[in-house]
Every structure is written in C-alpha cells, then in structure tokens.
PDB file of C-alpha atoms in Angstrom:
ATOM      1  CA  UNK A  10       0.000   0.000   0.000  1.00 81.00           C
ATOM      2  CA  UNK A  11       2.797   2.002   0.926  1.00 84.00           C
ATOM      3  CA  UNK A  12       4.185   2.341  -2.817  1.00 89.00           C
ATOM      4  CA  UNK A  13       0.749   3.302  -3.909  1.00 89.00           C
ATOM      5  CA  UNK A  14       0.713   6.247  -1.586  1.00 86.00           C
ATOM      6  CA  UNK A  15       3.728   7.328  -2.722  1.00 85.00           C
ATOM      7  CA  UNK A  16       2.890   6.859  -6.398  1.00 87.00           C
ATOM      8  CA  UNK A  17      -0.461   8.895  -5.958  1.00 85.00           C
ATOM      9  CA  UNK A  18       1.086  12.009  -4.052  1.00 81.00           C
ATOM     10  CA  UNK A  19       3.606  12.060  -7.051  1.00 82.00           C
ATOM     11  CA  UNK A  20       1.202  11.705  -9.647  1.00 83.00           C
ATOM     12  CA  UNK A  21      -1.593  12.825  -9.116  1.00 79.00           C
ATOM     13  CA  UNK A  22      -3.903  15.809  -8.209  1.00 76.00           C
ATOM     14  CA  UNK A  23      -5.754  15.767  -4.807  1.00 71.00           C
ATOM     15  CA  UNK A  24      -8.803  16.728  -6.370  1.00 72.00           C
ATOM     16  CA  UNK A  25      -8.640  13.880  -8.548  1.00 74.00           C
ATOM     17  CA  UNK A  26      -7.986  11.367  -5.153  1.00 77.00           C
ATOM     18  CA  UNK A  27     -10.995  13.109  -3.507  1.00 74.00           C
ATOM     19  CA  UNK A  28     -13.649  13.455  -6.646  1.00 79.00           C
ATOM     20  CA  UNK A  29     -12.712  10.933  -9.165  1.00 82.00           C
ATOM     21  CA  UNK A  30     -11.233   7.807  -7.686  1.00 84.00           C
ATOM     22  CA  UNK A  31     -12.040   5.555 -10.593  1.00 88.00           C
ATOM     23  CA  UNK A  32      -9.776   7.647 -12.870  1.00 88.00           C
ATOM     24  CA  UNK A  33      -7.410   7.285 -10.064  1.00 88.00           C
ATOM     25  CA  UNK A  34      -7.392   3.628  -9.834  1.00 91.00           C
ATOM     26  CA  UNK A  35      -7.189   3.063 -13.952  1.00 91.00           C
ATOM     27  CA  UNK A  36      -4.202   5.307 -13.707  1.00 90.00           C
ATOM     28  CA  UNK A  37      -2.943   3.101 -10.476  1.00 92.00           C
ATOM     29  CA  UNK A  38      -3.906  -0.402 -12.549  1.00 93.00           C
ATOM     30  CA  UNK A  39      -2.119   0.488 -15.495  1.00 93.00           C
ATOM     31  CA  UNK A  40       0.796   1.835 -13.039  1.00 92.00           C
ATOM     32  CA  UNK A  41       1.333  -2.271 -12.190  1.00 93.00           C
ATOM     33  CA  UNK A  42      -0.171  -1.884  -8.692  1.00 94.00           C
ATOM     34  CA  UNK A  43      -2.709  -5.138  -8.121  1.00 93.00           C
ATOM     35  CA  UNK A  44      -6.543  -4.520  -8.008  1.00 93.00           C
ATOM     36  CA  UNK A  45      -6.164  -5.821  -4.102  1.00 93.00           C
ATOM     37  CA  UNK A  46      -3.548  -3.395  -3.236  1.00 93.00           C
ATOM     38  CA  UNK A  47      -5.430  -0.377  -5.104  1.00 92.00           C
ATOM     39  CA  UNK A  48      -8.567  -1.196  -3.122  1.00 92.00           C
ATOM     40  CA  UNK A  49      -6.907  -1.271  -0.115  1.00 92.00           C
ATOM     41  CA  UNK A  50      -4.785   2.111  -0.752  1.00 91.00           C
ATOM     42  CA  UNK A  51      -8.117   3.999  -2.437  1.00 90.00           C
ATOM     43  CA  UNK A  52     -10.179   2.591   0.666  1.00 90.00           C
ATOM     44  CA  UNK A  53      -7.534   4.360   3.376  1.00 90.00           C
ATOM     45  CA  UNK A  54      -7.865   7.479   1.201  1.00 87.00           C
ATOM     46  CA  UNK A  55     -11.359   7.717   1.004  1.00 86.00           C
ATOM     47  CA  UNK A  56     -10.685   8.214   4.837  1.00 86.00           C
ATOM     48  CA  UNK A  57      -7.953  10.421   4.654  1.00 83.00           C
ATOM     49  CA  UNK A  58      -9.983  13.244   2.474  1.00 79.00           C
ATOM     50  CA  UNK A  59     -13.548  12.324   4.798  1.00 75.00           C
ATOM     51  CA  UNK A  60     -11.648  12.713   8.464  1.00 63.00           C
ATOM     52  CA  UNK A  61     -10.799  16.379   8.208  1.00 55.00           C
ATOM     53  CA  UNK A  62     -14.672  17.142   8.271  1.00 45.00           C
ATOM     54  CA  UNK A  63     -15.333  15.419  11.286  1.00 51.00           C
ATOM     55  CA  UNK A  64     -15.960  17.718  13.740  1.00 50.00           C
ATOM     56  CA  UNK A  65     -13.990  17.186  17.006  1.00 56.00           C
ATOM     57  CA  UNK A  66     -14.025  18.852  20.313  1.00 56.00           C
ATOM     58  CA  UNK A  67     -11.051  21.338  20.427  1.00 59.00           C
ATOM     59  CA  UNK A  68      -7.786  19.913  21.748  1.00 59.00           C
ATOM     60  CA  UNK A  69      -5.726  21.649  24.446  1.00 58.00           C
ATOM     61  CA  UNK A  70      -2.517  23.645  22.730  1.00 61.00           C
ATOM     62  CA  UNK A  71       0.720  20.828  23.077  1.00 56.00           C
ATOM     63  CA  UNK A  72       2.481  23.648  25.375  1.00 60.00           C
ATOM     64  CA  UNK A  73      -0.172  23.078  28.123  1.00 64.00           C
ATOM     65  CA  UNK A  74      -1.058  19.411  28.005  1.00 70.00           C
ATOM     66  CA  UNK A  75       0.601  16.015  27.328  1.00 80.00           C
ATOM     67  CA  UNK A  76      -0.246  13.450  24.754  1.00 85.00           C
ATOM     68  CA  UNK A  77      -1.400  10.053  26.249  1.00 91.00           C
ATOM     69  CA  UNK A  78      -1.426   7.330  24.388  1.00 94.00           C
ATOM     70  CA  UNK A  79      -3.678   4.542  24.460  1.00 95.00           C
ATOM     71  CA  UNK A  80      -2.692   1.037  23.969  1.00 96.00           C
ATOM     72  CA  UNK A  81      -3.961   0.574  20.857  1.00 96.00           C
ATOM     73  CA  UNK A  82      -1.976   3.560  19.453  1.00 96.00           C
ATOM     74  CA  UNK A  83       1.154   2.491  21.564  1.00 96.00           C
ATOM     75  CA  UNK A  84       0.907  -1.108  19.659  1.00 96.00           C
ATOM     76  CA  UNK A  85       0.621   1.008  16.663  1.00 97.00           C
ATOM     77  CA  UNK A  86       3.624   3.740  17.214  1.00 97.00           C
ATOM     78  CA  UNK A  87       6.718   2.484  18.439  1.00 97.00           C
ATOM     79  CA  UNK A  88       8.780   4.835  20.727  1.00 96.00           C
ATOM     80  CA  UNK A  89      10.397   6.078  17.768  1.00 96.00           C
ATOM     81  CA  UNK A  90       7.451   6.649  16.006  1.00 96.00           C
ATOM     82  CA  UNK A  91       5.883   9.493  18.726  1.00 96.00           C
ATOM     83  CA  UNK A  92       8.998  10.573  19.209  1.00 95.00           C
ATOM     84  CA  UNK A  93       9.013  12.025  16.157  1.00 94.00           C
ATOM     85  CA  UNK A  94       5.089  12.578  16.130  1.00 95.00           C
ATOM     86  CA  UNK A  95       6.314  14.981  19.032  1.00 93.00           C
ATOM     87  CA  UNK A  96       9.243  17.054  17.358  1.00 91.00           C
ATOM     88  CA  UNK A  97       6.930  17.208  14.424  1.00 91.00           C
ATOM     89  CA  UNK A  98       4.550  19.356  16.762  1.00 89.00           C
ATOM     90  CA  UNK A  99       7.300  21.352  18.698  1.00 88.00           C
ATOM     91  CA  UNK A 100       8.153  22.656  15.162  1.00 87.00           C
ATOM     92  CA  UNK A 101       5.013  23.265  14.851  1.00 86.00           C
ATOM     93  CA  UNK A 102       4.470  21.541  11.208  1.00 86.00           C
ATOM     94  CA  UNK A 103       1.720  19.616  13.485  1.00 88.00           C
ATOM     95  CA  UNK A 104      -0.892  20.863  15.340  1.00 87.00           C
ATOM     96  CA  UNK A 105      -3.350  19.348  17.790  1.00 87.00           C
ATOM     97  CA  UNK A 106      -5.877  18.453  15.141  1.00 86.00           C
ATOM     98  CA  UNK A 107      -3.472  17.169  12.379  1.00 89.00           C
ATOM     99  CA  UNK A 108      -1.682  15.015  15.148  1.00 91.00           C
ATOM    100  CA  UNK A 109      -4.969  13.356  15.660  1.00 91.00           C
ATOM    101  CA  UNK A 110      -5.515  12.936  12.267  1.00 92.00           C
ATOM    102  CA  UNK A 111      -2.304  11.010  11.898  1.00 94.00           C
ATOM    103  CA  UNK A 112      -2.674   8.816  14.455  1.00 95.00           C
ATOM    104  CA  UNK A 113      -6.441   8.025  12.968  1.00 94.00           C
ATOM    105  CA  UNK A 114      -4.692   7.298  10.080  1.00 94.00           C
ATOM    106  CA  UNK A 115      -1.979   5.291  11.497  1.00 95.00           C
ATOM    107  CA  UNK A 116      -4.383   3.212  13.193  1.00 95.00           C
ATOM    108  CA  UNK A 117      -6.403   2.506   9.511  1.00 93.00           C
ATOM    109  CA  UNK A 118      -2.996   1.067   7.935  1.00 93.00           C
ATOM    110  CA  UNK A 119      -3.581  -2.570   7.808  1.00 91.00           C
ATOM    111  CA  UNK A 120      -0.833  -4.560   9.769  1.00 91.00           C
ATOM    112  CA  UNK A 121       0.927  -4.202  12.694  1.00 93.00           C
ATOM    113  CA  UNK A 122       3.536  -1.629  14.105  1.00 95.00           C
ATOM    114  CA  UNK A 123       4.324   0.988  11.656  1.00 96.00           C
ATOM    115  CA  UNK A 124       7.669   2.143  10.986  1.00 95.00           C
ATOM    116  CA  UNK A 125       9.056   5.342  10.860  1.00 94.00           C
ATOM    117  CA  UNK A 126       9.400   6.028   7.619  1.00 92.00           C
ATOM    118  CA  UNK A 127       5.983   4.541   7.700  1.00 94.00           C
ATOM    119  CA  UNK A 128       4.689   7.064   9.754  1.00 95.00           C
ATOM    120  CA  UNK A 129       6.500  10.056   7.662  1.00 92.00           C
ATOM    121  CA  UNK A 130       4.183   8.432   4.701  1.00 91.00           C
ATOM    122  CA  UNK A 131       1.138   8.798   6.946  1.00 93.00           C
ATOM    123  CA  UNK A 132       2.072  12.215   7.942  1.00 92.00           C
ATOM    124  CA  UNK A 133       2.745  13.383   4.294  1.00 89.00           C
ATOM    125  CA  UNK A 134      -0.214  12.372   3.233  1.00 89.00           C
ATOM    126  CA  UNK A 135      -2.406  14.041   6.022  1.00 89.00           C
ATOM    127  CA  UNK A 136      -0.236  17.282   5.133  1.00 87.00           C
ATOM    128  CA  UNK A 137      -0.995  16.904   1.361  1.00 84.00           C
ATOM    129  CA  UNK A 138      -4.789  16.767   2.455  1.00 82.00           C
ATOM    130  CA  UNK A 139      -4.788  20.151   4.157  1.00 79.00           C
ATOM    131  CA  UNK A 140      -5.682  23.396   2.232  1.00 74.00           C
ATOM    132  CA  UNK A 141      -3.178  25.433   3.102  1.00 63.00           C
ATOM    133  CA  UNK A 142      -0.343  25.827   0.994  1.00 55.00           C
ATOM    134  CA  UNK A 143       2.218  25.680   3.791  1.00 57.00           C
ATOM    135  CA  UNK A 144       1.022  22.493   4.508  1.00 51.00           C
ATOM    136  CA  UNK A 145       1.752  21.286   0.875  1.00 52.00           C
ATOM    137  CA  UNK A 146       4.945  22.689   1.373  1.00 56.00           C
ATOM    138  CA  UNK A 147       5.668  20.532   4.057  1.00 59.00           C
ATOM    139  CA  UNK A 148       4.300  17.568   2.805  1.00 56.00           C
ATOM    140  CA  UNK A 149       6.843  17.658  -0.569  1.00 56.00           C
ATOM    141  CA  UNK A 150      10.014  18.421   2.302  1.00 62.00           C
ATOM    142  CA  UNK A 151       8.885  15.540   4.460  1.00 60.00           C
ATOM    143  CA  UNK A 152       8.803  13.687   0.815  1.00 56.00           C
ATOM    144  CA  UNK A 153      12.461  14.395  -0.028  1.00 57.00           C
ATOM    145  CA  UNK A 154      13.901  12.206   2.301  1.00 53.00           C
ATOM    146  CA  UNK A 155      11.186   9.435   1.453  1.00 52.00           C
ATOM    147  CA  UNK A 156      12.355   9.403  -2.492  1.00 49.00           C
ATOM    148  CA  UNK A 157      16.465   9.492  -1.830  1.00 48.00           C
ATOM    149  CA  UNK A 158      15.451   6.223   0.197  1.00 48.00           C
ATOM    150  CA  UNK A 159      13.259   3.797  -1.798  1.00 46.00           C
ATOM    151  CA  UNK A 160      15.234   1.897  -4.050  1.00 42.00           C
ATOM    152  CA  UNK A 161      15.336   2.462  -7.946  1.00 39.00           C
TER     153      UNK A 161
END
C-alpha cells in the first residue's frame, strides 16, 4: 500500500484522489499496482480526504497538556514513532488536530507496528490533504527524504 501512496502524491492531483477515484485507480492499474492493493490504498484514502470534516471537540494547545497514548496507538507507534510525532509538533508543522488525524490514520494502515518512515508516509499524506499551501509545502520536504530512500 505504501508504494501506492507514494505513487499517488507524485502523480496525481488531490482533487482527482478526492472526486474521481475511478480515474485514479485506472491510472494506479495500469501503473502495475494489483486490483487488491489499489482497493486497499483507495479505501484508506477515502478516509484520509472524509476525516478532516469530522468535527472534534477542540484539543488543548501541546504547550499546556501532554499526549497520552492509548494502547492501541502504543501497539501502533513504536517509541520512535511518537517521538518524532512529538518534534513534528514542537516545530510546529503539526498541530493538535493534524496530530490526531495522523494517528487516525496510522491506526487505519492494515498490519501491525508501523515504521518510521511509515509514519512520515502517513504524515505526508495528512499534510498533502490540508488546504493550506504551507502544509503542501511541508508535505513535498517531508517527501524528499522518502524518495532518496526507496530503491530504484
């Protein structure tokens, strides 16, 4: 699923992921990717571009609470992985809404324990999701390090 992520944030618009899936999942087909894999990656981004709407009570600011985790999520996110879940919101490329949207996100990857560069996928996508530009801006500098790393 992983490769399909990456191959849709490279390829293609977000509009197209949120409106027109079926175009998206020719383009994925004739890509290579298998119909089994393509359902599953389309299916986690149908919930990537429906969570944002959600409405959620508003979340203390990170400065004047602490994140628990519950075990679920800690199964989920190694040490590592809210480690960095953590710098990414004392840099402030993560607030306390788009944290939460990760970790939703994290927990709707199929499998077990996600990896960090696993987790910079998840957050890159929920970045390329938001509507500001700053956030797309983020999302392509978190994808840098992503593409110098998968092999050719």
């Amino acid at each position: 699923m992983y490769e399909i992520l990456v191959y849709v944030f490279e390829n293609c618009r977000h509009s197209d992921v949120s409106q027109d899936t079926e175009r998206v999942a020719r383009r994925l087909s004739a890509a290579g990717f298998e119909d089994c894999e393509i359902h599953e990656a389309l299916a986690w981004l149908a919930g990537l571009v429906r969570s944002p709407h959600r409405s959620i009570a508003p979340l203390p600011e990170p400065c004047r609470a602490t994140r628990a985790y519950a075990p679920r999520e800690l199964a989920k996110l190694d040490a590592d992985c809210r480690g960095f879940l953590l710098s990414l919101e004392q840099q402030g490329v993560l607030n306390a809404r788009t944290r939460e949207h990760v970790i939703e996100r994290a927990l709707a990857v199929p499998g077990g324990s996600l990896s960090l560069e696993q987790l910079r996928l998840v957050v890159l996508m929920v970045l390329w999701n938001e509507p500001t530009p700053a956030s797309r801006l983020l999302a392509a500098d978190l994808h840098d390090p992503l593409s110098a790393r998968r092999p050719s």
